[in-house]
Tab-separated table of C-alpha atoms and ligand atoms in Angstrom:
chain	number	residue	atom	x	y	z
A	1166	MET	CA	0.000	0.000	0.000
A	1167	LYS	CA	1.232	3.488	-0.807
A	1168	SER	CA	2.046	5.675	2.174
A	1169	SER	CA	0.624	9.181	2.560
A	1170	THR	CA	2.576	12.404	2.336
A	1171	VAL	CA	1.690	15.725	3.932
A	1172	ILE	CA	2.293	18.682	1.632
A	1173	HIS	CA	2.141	22.368	2.446
A	1174	ILE	CA	1.414	24.322	-0.718
A	1175	GLY	CA	1.877	28.081	-0.960
A	1176	PHE	CA	1.353	30.398	-3.917
A	1177	ASP	CA	1.114	34.076	-4.710
A	1178	ASP	CA	1.224	36.749	-7.385
A	1179	THR	CA	-0.856	34.967	-10.000
A	1180	ASP	CA	-3.215	37.793	-10.826
A	1181	SER	CA	-3.323	41.203	-12.441
A	1182	ARG	CA	-5.725	44.097	-12.143
A	1183	LYS	CA	-7.450	42.923	-15.334
A	1184	GLY	CA	-8.981	39.819	-13.840
A	1185	MET	CA	-8.397	36.628	-11.884
A	1186	CYS	CA	-7.455	36.586	-8.240
A	1187	THR	CA	-5.095	34.315	-6.311
A	1188	THR	CA	-7.933	33.207	-4.022
A	1189	PHE	CA	-9.997	32.118	-7.040
A	1190	LEU	CA	-7.093	30.087	-8.326
A	1191	ALA	CA	-6.984	28.509	-4.858
A	1192	TYR	CA	-10.689	27.717	-5.227
A	1193	LYS	CA	-10.041	26.024	-8.577
A	1194	ILE	CA	-7.089	24.074	-7.176
A	1195	VAL	CA	-9.166	22.902	-4.199
A	1196	GLU	CA	-11.931	21.885	-6.623
A	1197	TYR	CA	-9.365	19.756	-8.422
A	1198	LEU	CA	-7.870	18.342	-5.195
A	1199	LYS	CA	-11.330	17.311	-4.007
A	1200	LYS	CA	-11.668	15.219	-7.173
A	1201	GLU	CA	-8.322	13.608	-6.384
A	1202	GLN	CA	-9.661	12.652	-2.949
A	1203	VAL	CA	-6.790	14.236	-1.055
A	1204	ARG	CA	-7.328	14.810	2.651
A	1205	PHE	CA	-7.390	18.441	3.737
A	1206	LEU	CA	-5.642	19.067	7.042
A	1207	ASP	CA	-6.558	22.713	7.551
A	1208	TYR	CA	-8.700	25.461	6.090
A	1209	PRO	CA	-7.006	27.243	3.206
A	1210	TYR	CA	-4.984	30.222	4.461
A	1211	LEU	CA	-5.467	33.702	3.069
A	1212	ILE	CA	-2.566	35.715	4.418
A	1213	ARG	CA	-2.282	39.432	3.895
A	1214	PHE	CA	1.254	40.742	3.942
A	1215	ASN	CA	2.735	44.212	4.265
A	1216	PRO	CA	0.114	46.507	2.716
A	1217	ASN	CA	2.795	49.064	1.789
A	1218	ILE	CA	4.581	46.926	-0.792
A	1219	PRO	CA	4.521	49.098	-3.919
A	1220	TRP	CA	4.262	46.215	-6.403
A	1221	LYS	CA	1.180	44.567	-4.895
A	1222	THR	CA	-1.851	44.274	-7.173
A	1223	ARG	CA	-4.516	44.963	-4.561
A	1224	GLY	CA	-4.576	43.592	-1.059
A	1225	ASN	CA	-1.211	41.785	-0.990
A	1226	GLY	CA	-2.754	38.399	-0.262
A	1227	ALA	CA	-1.161	34.949	-0.602
A	1228	VAL	CA	-2.677	31.490	-0.174
A	1229	ALA	CA	-1.538	28.256	1.484
A	1230	LEU	CA	-3.073	24.763	1.583
A	1231	LYS	CA	-2.203	21.777	3.761
A	1232	ILE	CA	-3.106	18.358	2.379
A	1233	GLU	CA	-2.325	14.669	2.696
A	1234	THR	CA	-2.043	12.540	-0.437
A	1235	LYS	CA	-0.802	9.195	-1.671
A	1236	GLU	CA	0.199	10.702	-4.998
A	1237	PRO	CA	2.361	13.716	-4.202
A	1238	GLN	CA	4.170	13.817	-7.550
A	1239	LYS	CA	0.997	13.832	-9.615
A	1240	ILE	CA	-0.624	16.457	-7.366
A	1241	LYS	CA	2.410	18.736	-7.541
A	1242	ARG	CA	2.664	18.383	-11.332
A	1243	ASN	CA	-0.965	19.295	-11.768
A	1244	ILE	CA	-0.824	22.276	-9.424
A	1245	ILE	CA	2.113	23.616	-11.437
A	1246	GLU	CA	-0.103	23.286	-14.526
A	1247	PHE	CA	-2.827	25.323	-12.812
A	1248	ILE	CA	-0.339	28.074	-11.993
A	1249	LYS	CA	0.971	28.072	-15.566
A	1250	LYS	CA	-2.494	28.105	-17.080
A	1251	TYR	CA	-4.196	30.713	-14.907
A	1252	SER	CA	-1.454	33.179	-13.978
A	1253	ALA	CA	-1.678	36.572	-15.642
A	1254	THR	CA	2.024	36.670	-16.486
A	1255	GLU	CA	1.438	38.681	-19.673
A	1256	ASP	CA	-0.065	41.413	-17.460
A	1257	GLY	CA	2.853	41.519	-15.052
A	1258	ALA	CA	2.141	38.734	-12.552
A	1259	ASN	CA	5.254	37.057	-11.104
A	1260	PRO	CA	3.848	33.823	-9.679
A	1261	GLY	CA	5.625	31.836	-7.021
A	1262	LEU	CA	4.670	28.350	-5.846
A	1263	VAL	CA	6.243	26.274	-3.089
A	1264	PHE	CA	5.770	22.729	-1.830
A	1265	TYR	CA	7.020	21.594	1.533
A	1266	GLU	CA	6.700	17.921	2.391
A	1267	ASN	CA	6.614	17.501	6.129
A	1268	LYS	CA	3.924	16.941	8.735
A	1269	GLU	CA	4.659	20.131	10.606
A	1270	ILE	CA	6.134	23.473	9.713
A	1271	PRO	CA	9.379	24.137	11.641
A	1272	ASP	CA	9.101	27.055	14.079
A	1273	HIS	CA	11.672	29.205	12.325
A	1274	PHE	CA	9.516	29.415	9.157
A	1275	SER	CA	7.250	31.855	10.971
A	1276	LYS	CA	10.037	34.459	11.050
A	1277	PHE	CA	9.897	34.692	7.271
A	1278	GLY	CA	6.135	35.313	7.290
A	1279	LYS	CA	6.482	37.859	10.055
A	1280	ALA	CA	9.140	39.799	8.146
A	1281	ALA	CA	6.885	39.839	5.062
A	1282	LEU	CA	4.106	41.248	7.230
A	1283	TYR	CA	5.864	44.511	8.024
A	1284	SER	CA	9.018	44.889	6.006
A	1285	VAL	CA	10.229	44.448	2.434
A	1286	VAL	CA	11.715	41.020	1.766
A	1287	ASN	CA	14.098	40.634	-1.120
A	1288	ARG	CA	13.137	37.796	-3.493
A	1289	ASN	CA	16.674	36.426	-3.345
A	1290	LYS	CA	16.109	35.903	0.377
A	1291	ALA	CA	13.097	33.785	-0.579
A	1292	ARG	CA	15.172	31.663	-2.951
A	1293	GLU	CA	17.879	31.193	-0.324
A	1294	PHE	CA	15.297	30.278	2.299
A	1295	ALA	CA	13.742	27.677	0.006
A	1296	ALA	CA	17.116	26.130	-0.836
A	1297	ARG	CA	18.223	26.012	2.804
A	1298	ASN	CA	14.998	24.456	4.058
A	1299	GLY	CA	14.215	21.884	1.414
A	1300	LEU	CA	11.271	23.645	-0.213
A	1301	GLU	CA	10.488	22.797	-3.822
A	1302	THR	CA	9.795	25.940	-5.797
A	1303	PHE	CA	8.307	26.879	-9.107
A	1304	HIS	CA	8.089	30.414	-10.422
A	1305	LEU	CA	7.412	32.464	-13.513
A	1306	GLY	CA	8.577	36.012	-14.261
A	1307	ASN	CA	10.956	37.367	-11.642
A	1308	GLY	CA	9.732	35.019	-8.907
A	1309	GLN	CA	8.641	37.757	-6.507
A	1310	GLY	CA	5.632	35.582	-5.706
A	1311	LEU	CA	7.927	33.217	-3.777
A	1312	VAL	CA	7.998	35.736	-0.914
A	1313	GLY	CA	4.256	35.486	-0.321
A	1314	ALA	CA	4.193	31.742	-1.066
A	1315	ILE	CA	6.811	30.939	1.594
A	1316	GLY	CA	5.381	33.473	4.031
A	1317	ALA	CA	1.932	31.885	3.716
A	1318	ILE	CA	2.894	28.266	4.433
A	1319	GLY	CA	4.947	29.311	7.445
A	1320	TYR	CA	2.543	31.877	8.815
A	1321	ASN	CA	2.126	31.631	12.554
A	1322	PHE	CA	-1.212	33.090	13.614
A	1323	ARG	CA	-1.102	35.133	16.803
A	1324	ASP	CA	-4.775	35.758	16.216
A	1325	HIS	CA	-6.936	34.915	13.232
A	1326	THR	CA	-10.294	35.379	11.569
A	1327	PHE	CA	-12.149	33.744	8.689
A	1328	GLU	CA	-13.443	34.943	5.347
A	1329	LEU	CA	-16.028	33.233	3.190
A	1330	ILE	CA	-15.363	34.312	-0.380
A	1331	SER	CA	-17.965	33.553	-3.010
A	1332	TYR	CA	-17.080	33.456	-6.707
A	1333	ARG	CA	-19.037	34.434	-9.792
A	1334	ASP	CA	-19.909	32.416	-12.818
A	1335	GLU	CA	-17.627	33.266	-15.696
A	1336	SER	CA	-20.625	34.589	-17.633
A	1337	ASN	CA	-20.879	37.403	-15.065
A	1338	PHE	CA	-17.216	38.437	-14.947
A	1339	GLY	CA	-16.889	42.163	-15.572
A	1340	LYS	CA	-20.597	42.843	-15.002
A	1341	ARG	CA	-21.841	45.028	-12.170
A	1342	ARG	CA	-22.515	43.125	-8.968
A	1343	LYS	CA	-26.108	43.584	-7.924
A	1344	ILE	CA	-26.219	42.965	-4.198
A	1345	LEU	CA	-29.119	44.311	-2.143
A	1346	LYS	CA	-27.671	46.972	0.098
A	1347	ASP	CA	-30.336	46.537	2.764
A	1348	SER	CA	-29.599	42.828	3.036
A	1349	VAL	CA	-25.939	43.563	3.804
A	1350	MET	CA	-26.868	46.198	6.365
A	1351	ARG	CA	-29.244	43.752	8.036
A	1352	MET	CA	-26.724	40.945	7.844
A	1353	GLN	CA	-24.254	43.121	9.734
A	1354	GLN	CA	-26.829	43.984	12.390
A	1355	ILE	CA	-27.823	40.346	12.868
A	1356	THR	CA	-24.346	38.866	12.961
A	1357	TYR	CA	-22.506	41.650	14.868
A	1358	PRO	CA	-19.996	41.286	16.533
A	1359	LYS	CA	-19.272	37.893	14.955
A	1360	THR	CA	-18.729	39.381	11.500
A	1361	PHE	CA	-16.924	42.617	10.706
A	1362	ASN	CA	-16.548	45.337	8.102
A	1363	SER	CA	-19.465	44.323	5.889
A	1364	PHE	CA	-21.177	47.689	5.776
A	1365	ASP	CA	-20.038	51.235	6.505
A	1366	VAL	CA	-22.963	52.964	8.192
A	1367	ILE	CA	-21.188	56.341	8.064
A	1368	LYS	CA	-20.747	56.232	4.294
A	1369	ASN	CA	-23.828	54.051	3.708
A	1370	ARG	CA	-21.632	51.739	1.659
A	1371	VAL	CA	-21.443	47.969	1.090
A	1372	LEU	CA	-17.936	46.723	1.930
A	1373	ILE	CA	-18.203	43.023	1.066
A	1374	ALA	CA	-17.952	43.276	-2.720
A	1375	PRO	CA	-15.131	44.478	-4.954
A	1376	HIS	CA	-15.877	46.640	-7.985
A	1377	GLY	CA	-13.371	45.310	-10.485
A	1378	PRO	CA	-13.486	42.571	-13.123
A	1379	ASP	CA	-12.164	39.879	-10.772
A	1380	PRO	CA	-14.130	36.678	-10.075
A	1381	VAL	CA	-14.903	37.489	-6.430
A	1382	PHE	CA	-18.611	38.048	-5.888
A	1383	PHE	CA	-18.445	38.980	-2.208
A	1384	GLY	CA	-16.566	38.113	0.968
A	1385	VAL	CA	-17.892	37.927	4.513
A	1386	ARG	CA	-15.297	38.295	7.283
A	1387	GLY	CA	-15.881	36.998	10.771
A	1388	GLU	CA	-14.700	35.241	13.897
A	1389	ASP	CA	-15.545	31.643	12.991
A	1390	ILE	CA	-16.920	29.365	10.285
A	1391	ASN	CA	-20.541	29.464	11.468
A	1392	SER	CA	-20.652	33.271	11.551
A	1393	VAL	CA	-19.318	33.765	8.036
A	1394	MET	CA	-21.685	31.084	6.711
A	1395	GLN	CA	-24.633	32.700	8.451
A	1396	GLY	CA	-23.544	36.120	7.155
A	1397	ALA	CA	-23.270	34.898	3.563
A	1398	SER	CA	-26.690	33.257	3.719
A	1399	LEU	CA	-28.232	36.632	4.579
A	1400	VAL	CA	-26.759	38.468	1.563
A	1401	LYS	CA	-29.450	38.856	-1.077
A	1402	SER	CA	-28.854	39.110	-4.809
A	1403	GLN	CA	-30.447	37.975	-8.049
A	1404	GLU	CA	-27.083	36.656	-9.205
A	1405	LYS	CA	-26.426	32.957	-8.718
A	1406	TYR	CA	-22.828	32.479	-7.756
A	1407	ARG	CA	-20.605	29.586	-8.676
A	1408	GLY	CA	-19.525	28.548	-5.184
A	1409	TYR	CA	-17.538	29.656	-2.175
A	1410	MET	CA	-14.541	28.807	-0.060
A	1411	ILE	CA	-13.750	29.723	3.542
A	1412	PHE	CA	-10.234	30.868	4.421
A	1413	ARG	CA	-8.407	31.126	7.715
A	1414	SER	CA	-6.877	34.582	7.634
A	1415	ASN	CA	-4.909	37.268	9.449
A	1416	GLN	CA	-7.362	39.909	8.233
A	1417	GLY	CA	-8.734	42.174	10.941
A	1418	THR	CA	-5.895	41.313	13.340
A	1419	GLY	CA	-3.854	44.518	12.992
A	1420	ASP	CA	-0.753	42.345	13.241
A	1421	HIS	CA	1.210	44.330	10.644
A	1422	LEU	CA	1.275	47.192	13.137
A	1423	GLU	CA	2.567	45.157	16.099
A	1424	ASN	CA	6.098	45.967	14.984
A	1425	GLU	CA	7.832	48.927	16.656
A	1426	LEU	CA	9.465	51.240	14.134
A	1427	ASP	CA	13.001	52.338	14.921
A	1428	ILE	CA	12.866	56.132	14.651
A	1429	GLN	CA	16.594	56.319	13.865
A	1430	ASN	CA	16.174	53.963	10.950
A	1431	ILE	CA	12.682	53.990	9.495
A	1432	LYS	CA	12.686	51.843	6.366
A	1433	PRO	CA	10.634	52.903	3.343
A	1434	PHE	CA	7.464	50.809	2.762
A	1435	SER	CA	7.592	49.211	6.208
A	1436	SER	CA	4.637	49.029	8.622
A	1437	GLY	CA	4.564	49.423	12.376
A	1438	TYR	CA	3.966	51.740	15.288
A	1439	LEU	CA	5.791	54.541	17.004
A	1440	ILE	CA	5.222	56.211	20.374
A	1441	GLY	CA	6.317	59.817	20.632
A	1442	GLN	CA	5.361	63.381	21.355
A	1443	ILE	CA	3.673	65.765	18.974
A	1444	SER	CA	6.415	68.241	18.165
A	1445	GLU	CA	4.677	70.159	15.399
A	1446	LYS	CA	0.938	70.470	15.679
A	1447	PRO	CA	-1.312	69.361	12.802
A	1448	LYS	CA	-1.746	71.579	9.773
A	1449	ILE	CA	-4.507	70.875	7.302
A	1450	GLU	CA	-3.096	71.025	3.817
A	1451	GLN	CA	-4.526	70.969	0.321
A	1452	GLY	CA	-6.906	68.064	-0.162
A	1453	GLY	CA	-7.992	68.190	3.485
A	1454	HIS	CA	-5.212	65.970	4.857
A	1455	ALA	CA	-3.563	66.680	8.225
A	1456	PHE	CA	0.232	66.719	8.630
A	1457	PHE	CA	2.083	66.842	11.940
A	1458	SER	CA	5.377	65.719	13.459
A	1459	VAL	CA	6.077	63.205	16.191
A	1460	THR	CA	9.372	63.233	18.053
A	1461	LYS	CA	11.082	60.432	19.927
A	1462	ASN	CA	14.540	60.610	21.493
A	1463	GLY	CA	15.157	63.916	19.746
A	1464	THR	CA	14.317	62.685	16.245
A	1465	ALA	CA	11.207	63.964	14.494
A	1466	VAL	CA	9.187	62.215	11.824
A	1467	LYS	CA	6.397	63.624	9.710
A	1468	CYS	CA	2.980	61.951	9.898
A	1469	ALA	CA	-0.046	62.257	7.628
A	1470	VAL	CA	-3.694	61.596	8.365
A	1471	TYR	CA	-5.560	61.432	5.077
A	1472	ARG	CA	-9.068	62.707	4.492
A	1473	PRO	CA	-10.733	59.376	3.563
A	1474	THR	CA	-9.869	57.995	7.027
A	1475	GLY	CA	-12.428	60.350	8.597
A	1476	LEU	CA	-9.808	61.146	11.267
A	1477	VAL	CA	-8.642	64.578	10.133
A	1478	LYS	CA	-11.026	66.562	12.357
A	1479	VAL	CA	-9.977	64.792	15.511
A	1480	ALA	CA	-6.276	64.642	14.594
A	1481	ALA	CA	-6.377	68.421	14.131
A	1482	LYS	CA	-7.065	68.706	17.870
A	1483	LEU	CA	-3.674	67.318	18.821
A	1484	ILE	CA	-1.207	69.850	20.175
A	1485	GLU	CA	2.500	69.991	20.857
A	1486	GLY	CA	3.442	67.855	23.841
A	1487	ASP	CA	0.689	65.254	23.445
A	1488	LEU	CA	1.981	61.712	23.756
A	1489	VAL	CA	0.663	59.470	20.974
A	1490	LYS	CA	1.060	56.038	19.520
A	1491	VAL	CA	0.701	56.032	15.747
A	1492	GLY	CA	0.260	52.897	13.639
A	1493	ALA	CA	1.429	53.595	10.116
A	1494	GLY	CA	2.879	52.612	6.779
A	1495	VAL	CA	6.035	54.380	5.664
A	1496	ARG	CA	5.862	56.449	2.492
A	1497	LYS	CA	9.248	56.739	0.894
A	1498	ALA	CA	10.874	60.171	0.649
A	1499	SER	CA	10.963	61.605	-2.868
A	1500	LYS	CA	12.234	64.713	-4.618
A	1501	ASN	CA	9.040	66.518	-3.615
A	1502	HIS	CA	8.415	65.303	-0.088
A	1503	ASP	CA	10.104	63.916	3.009
A	1504	GLN	CA	9.523	60.451	4.346
A	1505	VAL	CA	6.017	60.362	5.808
A	1506	LEU	CA	4.208	57.972	8.129
A	1507	ASN	CA	0.780	57.335	6.639
A	1508	VAL	CA	-1.291	56.977	9.792
A	1509	GLU	CA	-3.612	53.942	10.021
A	1510	PHE	CA	-4.622	54.607	13.639
A	1511	PHE	CA	-3.545	56.789	16.509
A	1512	GLU	CA	-3.948	56.385	20.220
A	1513	VAL	CA	-3.598	59.305	22.601
A	1514	HIS	CA	-1.555	58.274	25.638
A	1515	GLY	CA	-1.083	61.679	27.243
A	1516	LEU	CA	-2.613	65.117	26.818
A	1517	ALA	CA	-0.568	68.272	27.237
A	1518	LYS	CA	-2.168	71.304	28.868
A	1519	ASP	CA	-3.537	73.729	26.293
A	1520	ILE	CA	-2.649	77.116	27.774
A	1521	VAL	CA	-3.547	80.461	26.194
A	1522	MET	CA	-2.345	83.789	27.551
A	1523	THR	CA	-5.186	86.203	28.390
A	1524	ASN	CA	-5.777	89.419	30.322
A	1525	PRO	CA	-6.072	88.695	34.047
A	1526	SER	CA	-9.480	88.583	35.794
A	1527	CYS	CA	-10.276	90.916	38.661
A	1528	THR	CA	-10.230	88.875	41.875
A	1529	ARG	CA	-12.938	91.062	43.377
A	1530	CYS	CA	-15.384	91.592	40.482
A	1531	LYS	CA	-14.500	88.391	38.523
A	1532	LYS	CA	-14.480	90.507	35.358
A	1533	ARG	CA	-11.758	90.394	32.719
A	1534	MET	CA	-9.400	93.413	33.102
A	1535	LYS	CA	-8.684	95.802	30.244
A	1536	SER	CA	-5.204	96.631	28.954
A	1537	LYS	CA	-3.987	100.128	29.875
A	1538	GLY	CA	-1.850	100.265	26.753
A	1539	LYS	CA	1.291	98.526	25.614
A	1540	GLY	CA	3.558	97.644	28.564
A	1541	GLN	CA	1.349	99.543	31.068
A	1542	GLY	CA	-0.481	96.647	32.726
A	1543	TYR	CA	-4.197	95.893	33.193
A	1544	LYS	CA	-7.064	97.500	35.049
A	1545	CYS	CA	-10.555	96.459	36.185
A	1546	THR	CA	-13.027	98.910	34.616
A	1547	LYS	CA	-15.454	98.386	37.506
A	1548	CYS	CA	-13.359	98.730	40.691
A	1549	GLY	CA	-10.080	100.061	39.356
A	1550	LYS	CA	-7.918	97.161	40.641
A	1551	THR	CA	-4.754	96.717	38.596
A	1552	ALA	CA	-2.418	93.893	37.568
A	1553	SER	CA	0.883	93.933	35.734
A	1554	LYS	CA	0.944	90.709	33.655
A	1555	ARG	CA	-1.182	88.518	31.389
A	1556	VAL	CA	-2.026	85.109	32.789
A	1557	GLY	CA	-2.156	81.602	31.321
A	1558	GLU	CA	-5.601	80.051	31.050
A	1559	GLU	CA	-6.158	76.339	30.485
A	1560	ILE	CA	-8.510	75.487	27.616
A	1561	PRO	CA	-10.389	72.191	27.963
A	1562	ARG	CA	-9.073	69.664	25.454
A	1563	GLN	CA	-11.509	68.323	22.869
A	1564	ILE	CA	-9.768	65.038	22.314
A	1565	GLY	CA	-9.670	62.081	24.687
A	1566	LYS	CA	-7.012	59.635	25.853
A	1567	GLN	CA	-8.247	56.876	23.580
A	1568	LEU	CA	-7.772	55.019	20.331
A	1569	TYR	CA	-8.879	56.641	17.072
A	1570	LEU	CA	-9.548	54.349	14.108
A	1571	PRO	CA	-10.451	55.187	10.502
A	1572	ILE	CA	-14.031	54.722	9.327
A	1573	PRO	CA	-14.619	51.135	8.063
A	1574	SER	CA	-14.511	52.047	4.360
A	1575	ALA	CA	-10.931	53.277	4.866
A	1576	HIS	CA	-9.791	50.084	6.601
A	1577	ARG	CA	-7.132	47.902	5.064
A	1578	HIS	CA	-7.651	44.133	5.075
A	1579	LEU	CA	-5.359	43.875	8.090
A	1580	THR	CA	-6.861	46.747	10.104
A	1581	ARG	CA	-8.170	45.594	13.475
A	1582	PRO	CA	-11.734	46.930	13.662
A	1583	ALA	CA	-12.999	48.523	16.880
A	1584	GLN	CA	-15.211	45.554	17.699
A	1585	ARG	CA	-12.151	43.251	17.667
A	1586	MET	CA	-10.162	45.309	20.184
A	1587	GLY	CA	-8.735	42.925	22.777
A	1588	LYS	CA	-10.064	39.881	20.939
A	1589	ILE	CA	-7.579	37.124	20.123
A	1590	ASN	CA	-8.683	33.885	18.463
A	1591	THR	CA	-6.194	31.274	19.427
A	1592	ARG	CA	-6.106	28.205	17.246
A	1593	ILE	CA	-9.585	27.146	16.140
A	1594	GLU	CA	-9.193	23.503	15.157
A	1595	PHE	CA	-9.892	22.451	11.576
A	1596	ASP	CA	-13.259	20.773	11.332
A	1597	GLY	CA	-13.456	18.958	8.006
A	1598	SER	CA	-17.158	18.281	8.509
A	1599	LYS	CA	-17.992	21.976	8.117
A	1600	LYS	CA	-18.956	23.065	4.644
A	1601	TRP	CA	-15.898	25.241	4.058
A	1602	PHE	CA	-15.904	24.550	0.296
A	1603	CYS	CA	-18.965	24.643	-1.892
A	1604	ASN	CA	-19.395	24.289	-5.629
A	1605	LEU	CA	-22.922	25.038	-6.773
A	1606	ASN	CA	-22.370	24.005	-10.392
B	2660	ATP	P1	-4.517	40.095	-4.807
B	2660	ATP	O1	-4.889	40.719	-3.520
B	2660	ATP	O2	-5.455	40.424	-5.890
B	2660	ATP	O3	-4.240	38.622	-4.648
B	2660	ATP	P2	-2.020	41.150	-4.380
B	2660	ATP	O4	-2.302	42.514	-3.937
B	2660	ATP	O5	-1.839	40.027	-3.431
B	2660	ATP	O6	-3.144	40.715	-5.323
B	2660	ATP	P3	0.246	40.263	-5.780
B	2660	ATP	O7	0.016	40.260	-7.235
B	2660	ATP	O8	0.156	38.976	-5.057
B	2660	ATP	O9	-0.697	41.334	-5.203
B	2660	ATP	O10	1.655	40.939	-5.510
B	2660	ATP	C1	2.289	41.008	-4.270
B	2660	ATP	C2	3.740	40.591	-4.479
B	2660	ATP	O11	4.530	41.080	-3.429
B	2660	ATP	C3	3.930	39.093	-4.469
B	2660	ATP	O12	4.899	38.785	-5.413
B	2660	ATP	C4	4.455	38.780	-3.084
B	2660	ATP	O13	5.253	37.634	-3.037
B	2660	ATP	C5	5.247	40.010	-2.825
B	2660	ATP	N1	5.357	40.354	-1.410
B	2660	ATP	C6	4.441	40.229	-0.454
B	2660	ATP	N2	4.897	40.695	0.715
B	2660	ATP	C7	6.152	41.118	0.482
B	2660	ATP	C8	7.157	41.692	1.288
B	2660	ATP	N3	6.946	41.965	2.553
B	2660	ATP	N4	8.329	41.999	0.710
B	2660	ATP	C9	8.528	41.764	-0.597
B	2660	ATP	N5	7.634	41.231	-1.412
B	2660	ATP	C10	6.443	40.903	-0.893
């Protein structure tokens, strides 16, 4: 009898903006693997990496699968064929595919995934890693996709969520998605807090469906399998979709911002947080964005809060001396601007006193004194009492010591939504009996 082999399969960078999507390719590969009767050992992974990588297509997502098979060679050959057939290499995709045959993933693999979550990883590092650790690789183009592919198989979830992604029939690709807005709003109300970021009540906008030509119909994000399945069942549309697949994901965990940025050496395109004092108070510039500086250990860095985040009004209330934590992606310096931290959240840790200098008040009459002329002091017009100097008066602050998050429509896939604050899903075991894959054809 043939023995079984466990294979971890990771792939990335198969799509372009013109169509396809790496998760849909994963759906097709799983459809094929089901026919081959392989045993699935975990939910498919959808891992989002550093959202500030300039060459990403959209959400910088990679996929991993863990299976057991008696025919590893045949399975690997056929998956390579899928990657060759469906990757949009003519539109700039640089697919990477890795296979790792071993029951478990060694602990040190997680370091690679972590680095890809908040820094820029050179593709040569990916090749070296694969060679050193016995990974089989396949790539097309420049092989950049190997970074996401390796990162995905080795990803170590500190916390995780799920997403049910449904896919369209090919006949509907490119057509407008007609999803009943009210059904999504209601779905969110019914399933809250078990699902997240389905509808933005501030903007009155559906957040579960993309707008492009890709095969995704909609995606429901949530805490567990039952919640995303319930959520999806409540979404109403005339369109019959082709099927769905549920992914284990790091979306909504905020984990890309768990990394502390080193103010002396902030790397372009990295993600992380910084705690420092406001050293230059916010200025609203053209386009309605707020810019301010944060200083730590004597070094200042410029920060930007952009209008679509809905945070400009409150950020504008920060003043010099406030202690803040900012979570941000690093925009590279260019000829026209300095390096900037694009703020994804900020948390006020300490509020400075807002003091304005005013004419003194009369201690007897409680009335504000009048100036007697430049350098001549102040006088109460009622009782004649005098004073020599202006006094500082504390203005109540209009910002609290709390966390400020963008409105949901400005969230990135990785942004931790307010309802998930403090929530950590430790390992939810794979339950193969749940309907995590569905083909309606
Ligand atoms: P989609 O969301 O539609 O799947 P995408 O936004 O994931 O598309 P890709 O086409 O996969 O975009 O491109 C991202 C590329 O960046 C991949 O080649 C991936 O391997 C690589 N990559 C991901 N994270 C990093 C990182 N931290 N450093 C360097 N390269 C990275």
